[in-house]
XYZ file of C-alpha atoms in Angstrom:
608
model
C 83.175 144.650 87.903
C 86.657 145.976 87.127
C 88.115 145.911 83.639
C 90.531 143.140 84.700
C 87.703 141.015 86.141
C 85.652 141.522 82.994
C 88.555 140.359 80.823
C 89.090 137.263 82.960
C 85.380 136.514 82.916
C 85.314 136.794 79.104
C 88.211 134.343 78.805
C 86.565 131.967 81.299
C 83.382 131.922 79.200
C 85.454 130.660 76.270
C 86.477 127.523 78.190
C 84.871 124.174 77.279
C 82.225 122.643 79.553
C 84.368 119.538 80.076
C 86.387 118.117 83.008
C 89.789 119.620 83.713
C 92.088 121.505 86.065
C 92.467 125.286 86.247
C 95.598 127.102 87.506
C 95.465 130.691 88.827
C 98.544 132.960 88.530
C 99.264 136.348 90.136
C 101.074 139.285 88.537
C 104.443 137.811 89.590
C 103.655 134.687 87.534
C 103.329 132.643 90.742
C 100.766 129.844 90.996
C 98.419 130.874 93.817
C 95.523 128.391 93.446
C 94.775 125.123 91.649
C 91.312 123.622 91.301
C 89.388 121.077 89.275
C 85.892 120.875 87.822
C 83.733 118.567 85.769
C 82.693 121.676 83.764
C 85.591 124.161 83.526
C 83.598 127.030 81.991
C 80.976 127.013 84.736
C 83.464 126.752 87.605
C 86.104 129.268 86.476
C 83.620 131.892 85.268
C 82.020 131.941 88.731
C 85.196 133.413 90.208
C 85.058 136.490 87.929
C 81.311 137.078 87.772
C 79.344 139.364 90.089
C 78.800 136.414 92.455
C 79.486 137.246 96.112
C 82.469 135.256 97.450
C 83.616 134.787 101.010
C 86.574 136.913 102.100
C 89.201 134.210 101.522
C 88.056 133.466 97.972
C 87.653 137.172 97.145
C 91.226 137.816 98.310
C 92.493 135.100 95.969
C 90.354 136.311 93.044
C 91.649 139.871 93.489
C 95.200 138.525 93.159
C 94.571 136.652 89.880
C 96.345 138.074 86.850
C 95.681 135.174 84.482
C 94.721 131.503 84.468
C 95.574 128.379 82.527
C 93.725 125.098 82.206
C 94.359 121.433 81.385
C 91.633 119.206 79.976
C 91.016 115.647 81.158
C 88.775 112.866 79.935
C 86.932 112.354 83.224
C 86.404 114.060 86.582
C 88.431 111.362 88.335
C 91.365 112.182 86.031
C 90.911 115.858 86.904
C 90.947 115.030 90.612
C 94.137 112.964 90.212
C 95.849 115.705 88.186
C 94.773 118.453 90.592
C 96.167 116.502 93.529
C 99.492 115.961 91.785
C 99.815 119.632 90.756
C 98.984 120.930 94.230
C 101.646 118.695 95.741
C 104.160 119.898 93.117
C 103.508 123.656 93.282
C 102.234 124.137 96.871
C 99.964 127.115 95.945
C 99.409 129.875 98.493
C 95.628 129.530 98.801
C 95.213 125.737 98.614
C 94.955 123.734 101.821
C 98.001 121.516 101.977
C 98.892 118.326 103.777
C 102.114 118.831 105.693
C 105.110 117.033 104.319
C 104.742 113.341 105.277
C 108.499 113.138 105.975
C 107.958 115.176 109.121
C 105.662 112.527 110.558
C 106.691 109.111 111.873
C 105.556 105.896 110.221
C 105.764 102.340 111.441
C 107.518 100.266 108.841
C 107.212 96.484 108.516
C 109.980 95.278 106.211
C 107.819 92.734 104.427
C 110.154 92.809 101.428
C 112.701 90.859 103.463
C 112.791 87.178 104.349
C 112.479 87.880 108.076
C 110.588 91.201 108.384
C 111.174 93.561 111.283
C 109.232 96.479 112.711
C 110.782 99.952 112.987
C 109.975 103.657 113.058
C 110.858 105.762 110.032
C 110.101 109.221 108.656
C 110.590 108.257 105.017
C 108.427 106.109 102.764
C 110.131 104.222 99.973
C 109.134 101.747 97.272
C 111.097 98.916 98.923
C 108.404 96.249 99.339
C 107.747 97.239 102.954
C 104.360 98.163 104.457
C 104.022 101.570 106.086
C 101.453 102.440 108.760
C 100.660 106.000 109.722
C 101.688 108.708 109.569
C 101.235 109.069 113.333
C 100.697 112.363 115.114
C 103.991 112.126 117.004
C 107.013 109.991 117.768
C 105.630 109.121 121.208
C 102.521 107.553 119.640
C 104.561 105.484 117.188
C 107.030 104.463 119.925
C 104.208 103.346 122.195
C 102.798 101.135 119.422
C 106.226 99.676 118.669
C 106.769 98.821 122.351
C 103.393 97.105 122.465
C 104.319 95.043 119.395
C 107.547 93.934 121.076
C 105.792 92.969 124.315
C 102.655 91.347 122.861
C 104.092 89.593 119.825
C 107.740 89.084 120.736
C 109.068 90.648 117.521
C 112.891 90.913 117.568
C 114.184 94.437 118.207
C 117.908 93.733 117.709
C 120.046 94.716 114.715
C 120.759 91.129 113.698
C 119.869 90.109 110.166
C 118.052 86.819 109.639
C 118.653 84.182 108.436
C 122.324 85.299 108.122
C 122.847 85.696 111.899
C 120.933 82.608 113.046
C 123.052 80.639 115.520
C 125.928 83.168 115.596
C 125.219 84.682 119.029
C 123.449 83.866 122.242
C 119.818 85.058 122.579
C 119.462 88.493 124.187
C 117.797 89.394 127.487
C 114.427 89.965 125.796
C 114.301 86.284 124.879
C 114.884 85.339 128.500
C 112.016 87.517 129.766
C 109.620 86.270 127.063
C 109.524 89.440 124.945
C 111.289 88.015 121.876
C 110.645 84.771 120.037
C 114.422 84.621 119.362
C 114.755 83.605 115.688
C 118.520 83.804 116.312
C 118.314 80.380 118.001
C 117.163 78.655 114.817
C 114.182 77.197 116.702
C 111.645 79.423 114.908
C 110.493 78.189 111.510
C 109.803 80.514 108.577
C 106.132 79.596 108.786
C 105.974 80.527 112.495
C 107.718 83.814 111.850
C 105.445 84.567 108.909
C 102.383 83.915 111.077
C 103.768 86.312 113.682
C 104.254 89.041 111.072
C 100.664 88.563 109.855
C 99.441 89.090 113.427
C 101.503 92.276 113.673
C 100.077 93.552 110.372
C 96.519 92.851 111.590
C 97.281 94.667 114.821
C 98.598 97.718 112.988
C 95.453 97.789 110.849
C 93.416 97.858 114.079
C 92.007 94.335 113.815
C 92.235 93.416 117.519
C 89.713 90.582 117.250
C 91.661 88.909 114.407
C 94.878 89.106 116.419
C 93.242 87.743 119.545
C 91.713 84.885 117.601
C 95.095 83.997 116.083
C 96.810 84.049 119.495
C 94.055 81.912 121.015
C 94.444 79.317 118.243
C 98.193 79.143 118.877
C 97.649 78.860 122.626
C 95.181 75.996 122.196
C 97.499 74.222 119.736
C 100.442 74.521 122.152
C 98.347 73.275 125.078
C 96.978 70.272 123.173
C 100.530 69.295 122.216
C 101.672 69.539 125.881
C 103.756 72.670 125.168
C 102.577 74.312 128.362
C 105.297 76.977 128.626
C 104.565 78.139 125.083
C 100.831 78.117 125.789
C 101.464 80.267 128.885
C 103.357 82.806 126.757
C 100.402 83.100 124.382
C 98.004 83.375 127.346
C 100.030 86.297 128.751
C 100.109 88.000 125.368
C 96.323 87.716 125.060
C 95.946 89.307 128.483
C 98.253 92.192 127.483
C 96.203 92.682 124.332
C 92.970 92.729 126.322
C 94.382 95.293 128.775
C 95.402 97.457 125.829
C 91.907 97.123 124.334
C 90.310 98.125 127.650
C 92.221 101.415 127.510
C 90.840 102.273 124.067
C 88.206 104.978 123.737
C 85.209 102.925 122.578
C 82.966 105.041 120.368
C 80.933 102.503 118.414
C 79.828 98.920 118.029
C 82.553 96.200 118.117
C 82.457 95.753 114.323
C 82.646 99.493 113.536
C 85.522 100.409 111.216
C 85.615 103.763 109.506
C 87.378 107.098 109.296
C 85.525 110.241 110.305
C 86.399 113.566 108.687
C 84.971 116.789 110.111
C 85.572 120.405 109.124
C 85.392 123.538 111.277
C 85.783 126.941 109.626
C 85.603 130.583 110.630
C 87.159 133.799 109.320
C 90.361 133.381 111.344
C 91.208 129.685 110.946
C 89.942 126.309 109.773
C 90.629 122.766 110.934
C 90.062 119.327 109.444
C 89.790 116.607 112.108
C 90.219 112.957 111.167
C 89.212 110.147 113.568
C 90.415 106.609 112.840
C 87.921 104.111 114.288
C 88.880 100.441 114.345
C 86.644 97.758 115.872
C 84.550 100.378 117.599
C 87.493 102.147 119.250
C 89.118 105.460 118.435
C 92.644 104.259 117.624
C 94.168 107.567 116.459
C 93.297 111.086 115.322
C 94.805 113.843 113.192
C 94.193 117.586 113.126
C 95.130 119.855 110.243
C 94.828 123.580 110.982
C 94.912 126.274 108.280
C 95.209 130.054 108.528
C 92.749 132.634 107.288
C 94.343 132.850 103.819
C 93.517 129.229 102.829
C 90.408 128.636 100.712
C 88.142 125.983 102.178
C 85.533 124.640 99.775
C 84.540 121.106 98.896
C 86.872 121.020 95.876
C 89.883 121.835 98.038
C 88.802 119.494 100.847
C 88.296 116.735 98.273
C 91.846 117.182 96.991
C 93.156 117.264 100.553
C 91.459 113.931 101.367
C 93.071 112.367 98.293
C 96.531 113.416 99.456
C 95.777 112.294 103.015
C 95.113 108.732 101.881
C 98.064 108.747 99.512
C 100.219 108.802 102.668
C 98.419 105.960 104.451
C 98.828 102.222 103.948
C 95.240 101.346 104.834
C 91.896 102.869 103.818
C 88.733 101.558 105.550
C 85.706 100.609 103.485
C 83.630 103.426 104.978
C 84.522 107.107 105.324
C 82.119 109.391 107.176
C 81.960 113.118 106.476
C 80.732 115.567 109.085
C 79.734 118.167 106.494
C 77.501 118.382 103.428
C 79.017 117.651 100.037
C 78.440 117.970 96.338
C 77.308 114.544 95.088
C 79.299 114.694 91.820
C 82.471 115.473 93.729
C 81.884 112.682 96.199
C 81.434 110.145 93.397
C 84.804 111.163 91.937
C 86.448 111.025 95.398
C 84.965 107.584 96.113
C 86.178 106.302 92.745
C 89.662 107.725 93.324
C 89.994 106.116 96.778
C 88.554 102.827 95.495
C 91.223 102.674 92.791
C 93.894 103.609 95.323
C 92.909 100.899 97.834
C 91.873 98.238 95.333
C 88.378 97.818 96.815
C 85.078 99.678 96.995
C 85.200 102.712 99.309
C 81.905 104.190 100.469
C 81.646 107.860 101.520
C 78.569 109.148 103.346
C 77.235 111.854 105.669
C 75.507 110.291 108.738
C 72.230 111.914 109.770
C 71.644 110.151 113.087
C 72.891 107.516 115.540
C 76.371 106.799 116.870
C 78.003 107.761 113.591
C 76.391 111.206 113.627
C 77.441 111.611 117.250
C 81.025 110.773 116.310
C 80.959 113.325 113.481
C 79.789 115.911 116.001
C 82.578 114.922 118.374
C 85.154 115.300 115.605
C 83.676 118.718 114.690
C 83.963 119.906 118.309
C 87.600 118.751 118.413
C 88.300 120.586 115.137
C 86.752 123.747 116.612
C 88.943 123.501 119.735
C 92.115 123.074 117.663
C 91.212 125.988 115.345
C 90.517 128.314 118.263
C 93.727 127.236 120.007
C 95.581 128.056 116.814
C 94.062 131.547 116.818
C 94.993 132.088 120.464
C 98.581 130.958 119.799
C 98.775 133.150 116.715
C 97.562 136.228 118.598
C 100.026 135.552 121.434
C 102.943 135.104 119.031
C 101.937 138.192 117.063
C 102.006 140.278 120.264
C 105.527 139.036 120.958
C 106.690 140.016 117.479
C 105.047 143.450 117.833
C 106.842 144.019 121.147
C 110.138 142.868 119.632
C 109.698 145.221 116.673
C 108.998 148.099 119.055
C 112.010 147.370 121.286
C 114.376 147.163 118.312
C 112.720 150.092 116.457
C 112.136 147.950 113.378
C 110.208 149.328 110.409
C 108.255 146.070 109.915
C 107.095 143.297 112.216
C 109.700 140.481 111.899
C 107.479 137.662 110.657
C 110.568 135.892 109.281
C 113.702 135.631 111.459
C 116.999 133.818 110.882
C 119.485 133.105 113.669
C 123.143 132.067 113.260
C 125.745 130.395 115.458
C 129.282 129.041 114.957
C 130.513 125.917 116.721
C 133.998 124.462 116.584
C 136.400 122.004 118.187
C 139.666 123.929 117.967
C 140.389 124.565 114.307
C 138.645 121.324 113.271
C 135.030 120.695 112.334
C 134.005 124.349 112.339
C 130.286 124.363 111.689
C 127.975 127.273 110.973
C 124.294 126.823 111.693
C 121.251 128.819 110.560
C 117.760 128.285 111.918
C 114.546 129.800 110.567
C 111.633 131.244 112.547
C 108.362 132.052 110.763
C 105.513 133.722 112.659
C 107.342 132.979 115.929
C 107.609 129.227 115.159
C 110.647 127.195 114.167
C 110.634 126.058 110.533
C 113.022 123.115 110.537
C 112.821 122.435 106.817
C 114.603 125.775 106.297
C 117.477 125.015 108.705
C 120.899 125.035 107.066
C 124.392 123.826 108.017
C 127.673 125.203 106.631
C 130.962 123.343 106.896
C 133.824 125.808 107.150
C 137.254 124.812 105.846
C 139.864 124.045 108.470
C 141.559 127.233 109.778
C 145.023 127.596 111.315
C 143.231 129.106 114.334
C 139.534 129.661 115.067
C 138.206 132.991 113.740
C 134.591 133.448 114.852
C 134.080 136.669 112.890
C 135.437 135.256 109.632
C 133.369 132.106 110.113
C 130.146 134.073 110.786
C 130.718 136.251 107.724
C 131.451 133.158 105.620
C 128.200 131.492 106.708
C 125.918 134.501 106.168
C 127.556 135.238 102.817
C 126.857 131.684 101.629
C 123.303 131.830 102.943
C 122.603 134.979 100.915
C 123.373 132.964 97.790
C 120.554 130.518 98.588
C 117.999 132.161 96.327
C 115.382 129.485 97.028
C 114.878 131.090 100.448
C 113.483 134.622 100.777
C 115.518 137.077 102.824
C 114.358 137.338 106.458
C 112.940 140.462 108.157
C 115.523 140.152 110.934
C 118.908 138.461 111.455
C 120.030 137.404 114.954
C 123.616 136.338 115.675
C 124.961 134.381 118.609
C 127.560 137.033 119.402
C 128.255 140.636 120.314
C 128.769 144.056 118.737
C 131.724 143.027 116.579
C 129.772 140.146 115.073
C 126.953 142.565 114.245
C 129.369 145.077 112.666
C 130.947 142.378 110.489
C 127.592 141.162 109.144
C 126.201 144.669 108.648
C 129.264 145.483 106.535
C 128.656 142.316 104.507
C 125.009 143.216 103.874
C 125.958 146.784 102.944
C 128.525 145.523 100.438
C 125.780 143.480 98.749
C 123.180 146.263 98.850
C 120.924 144.313 101.219
C 119.003 146.070 104.006
C 118.177 143.633 106.820
C 118.285 144.594 110.535
C 121.011 142.666 112.421
C 121.310 142.169 116.180
C 123.475 140.011 118.398
C 122.229 137.756 121.188
C 124.662 138.250 124.074
C 124.946 136.016 127.137
C 125.778 136.698 130.764
C 128.556 135.096 132.859
C 126.313 132.031 133.337
C 126.061 131.576 129.555
C 122.394 132.556 129.545
C 120.667 135.090 127.275
C 121.156 138.622 128.634
C 120.274 141.162 125.939
C 120.234 142.051 122.238
C 122.929 144.329 120.836
C 123.446 146.410 117.718
C 126.917 147.503 116.678
C 126.475 150.567 118.901
C 124.240 149.768 121.875
C 122.847 147.055 124.131
C 119.076 146.616 124.411
C 117.793 144.967 127.565
C 114.934 142.486 127.088
C 114.755 141.252 130.694
C 111.670 143.297 131.593
C 109.607 141.930 128.711
C 109.302 138.307 129.825
C 107.555 137.098 126.658
C 110.237 138.626 124.403
C 112.996 137.360 126.677
C 111.650 133.786 126.537
C 111.272 134.054 122.757
C 114.892 135.177 122.214
C 116.130 132.634 124.753
C 114.432 129.800 122.822
C 115.932 131.013 119.543
C 119.447 131.250 121.000
C 119.181 127.822 122.590
C 117.787 126.259 119.411
C 120.502 127.612 117.074
C 123.186 126.662 119.636
C 121.755 123.136 119.925
C 121.600 122.763 116.147
C 125.203 123.952 115.723
C 126.640 121.875 118.591
C 124.858 118.666 117.570
C 126.069 119.004 114.001
C 129.623 119.790 115.015
C 129.658 116.869 117.460
C 128.464 114.454 114.798
C 131.187 115.668 112.425
C 133.843 115.336 115.147
C 132.629 111.884 116.150
C 132.791 110.791 112.522
C 136.319 112.111 112.091
C 137.510 110.456 115.307
C 136.566 107.084 113.877
C 139.181 107.546 111.180
C 142.854 108.375 111.496
C 144.096 111.428 109.603
C 146.575 109.009 107.992
C 143.664 107.647 105.942
C 143.628 110.902 103.973
C 146.933 109.835 102.408
C 146.735 108.081 99.052
C 147.152 104.324 99.471
C 146.696 104.295 103.269
C 143.545 102.667 104.546
C 142.328 101.821 108.023
C 144.488 98.682 108.344
C 147.774 100.345 107.304
C 147.067 103.424 109.448
C 146.511 101.174 112.458
C 149.769 99.287 111.770
C 151.756 102.554 111.453
C 150.543 103.794 114.818
C 151.057 100.379 116.390
C 154.727 100.127 115.356
C 155.777 103.799 115.534
C 153.735 104.697 118.622
C 152.293 108.138 117.845
C 151.126 110.234 114.889
C 154.021 112.628 115.574
C 156.506 109.780 115.174
C 154.913 108.878 111.851
C 155.205 112.517 110.694
C 158.894 112.701 111.553
C 159.887 109.246 110.262
C 162.175 108.912 107.238
C 161.100 107.009 104.143
C 163.469 104.151 105.050
C 161.998 103.897 108.545
C 158.477 103.924 107.215
C 159.332 101.073 104.837
C 160.190 98.905 107.861
C 156.555 98.971 108.995
C 154.681 95.802 108.086
C 152.533 96.248 104.970
C 154.007 99.660 103.997
C 155.504 99.683 100.513
C 158.126 102.087 99.138
C 155.344 103.991 97.361
C 153.258 104.172 100.571
C 156.268 105.491 102.504
C 156.948 108.180 99.914
C 153.299 109.262 99.940
C 153.284 109.504 103.737
C 156.567 111.457 103.842
C 155.530 113.884 101.104
C 152.038 114.382 102.575
C 153.303 115.746 105.889
C 156.062 117.836 104.282
C 153.550 119.413 101.906
C 151.134 120.078 104.751
C 153.855 121.788 106.774
C 154.851 123.867 103.747
C 151.258 125.060 103.233
C 151.048 126.238 106.855
C 154.035 128.497 106.277
């Protein structure tokens, strides 16, 4: 045991044997791991004793410089605090749930009088119910389309009851895919019943939905409303066809989530199966690299955060791995408080539930191994790139820049981030460049990179790529040199067909055509940064086109700007008009005319 380990062990033995949270720091005062325990002394001292740890844990322990702790009254309080601190600090060695904002949810606006169904990536405390997150937009979109077809929920932008009776029903009403509350023929009670069916459907309760639709069909038929009854009949058939496509994995009344864990030295994966009424309705896979510590404490915290993002928690959760009973009691209590009902957590030993746990484990293994294969492939690409560019280090972190403009207006600089050969969209940045008398690509590129270097929340990259040639590279290298920063810079040049051709320094061109994997990698980066820049510039231009430049003048709004152009013909005529002539325009006061006249004269003066 080293002297440092002995000192940490001594301090750990002074901790109380009570519940709490411990926080590990490295020598840079960075939080690298957060955990909880019902007996702090026992748990923390284990890290620094002569106990043999797995490689991941030993790597973390070797990085510990000091630790802190926070006492709680109970283990459930420790679990809650641990979960909150992990989400706040995002420690290096904890397994983390990806940011929920990157996943789509289905939102039912139950806080409104006439709720609607929509896809969103943000959860808010607005009285709405959120379902998900779903594994992709296509999954959420497919569910939304089914809701429109089966239940006839309105998909228009009209607001009810405000817009009832204002417009004719849309085409969806005519083909039987919207109940058309805009007609005023749908009562609040009928609409509320429809929303309840949608909520049941989103929770996976197919039988409840079918029963509700059958009751409405029978009621319509008995009251001689045969067309309405036929609509309900068709919706029931659509629901049954949808059910037939589900992957049935259990008995019809089976409702539970299955959580399985696969782990090896290279990667780990947590697989989550969502079983509703015996069918596998959705699944999630969370893959972690070799540096993440996987033990039951960390998995327990991960499960807490997983269900913090979901609207619905089933009564039964099945685990495909062994667990510590004390931990599972705390987790069950936490989830019960979160859902407002008793949540049971168990490890099946036989039967269909055990088989499903095994299936989830196999899926987790496949995803973990695929992750390793992708990582090895990407690492080879980065090694080849480093060799071709004669870099001192493998470029694990890359930033690429592009400038897009529409004349001298809406000049936009874009920066994208690539980490371990994968795009990291949360690190993308946009830079609006002040209007120039004429486009200057070199000035704009320097301006963007200079502003990026001031973003201290982002670490400097290992490599900078520019959408441009040798002069662009020279400009940015001079900028970096002025600031004492040593980062390799290369330009991504295109051929006459505007396709990626090569990489360039400020002195030479480096062909990448023969290395197909590197070529494809650089091509994707150049296309992505160009797309990001163009889309952003186009949005800015579209926004500006909706407003006349006259609206920048004090006292001139959309109505007066429209009247000026209507009576004087063109913007140029407005610019050259005298104050007296401007006063003749309807709605333009003496003060307005003076402001318009002075605005254009001042602008002309500034250009000179």
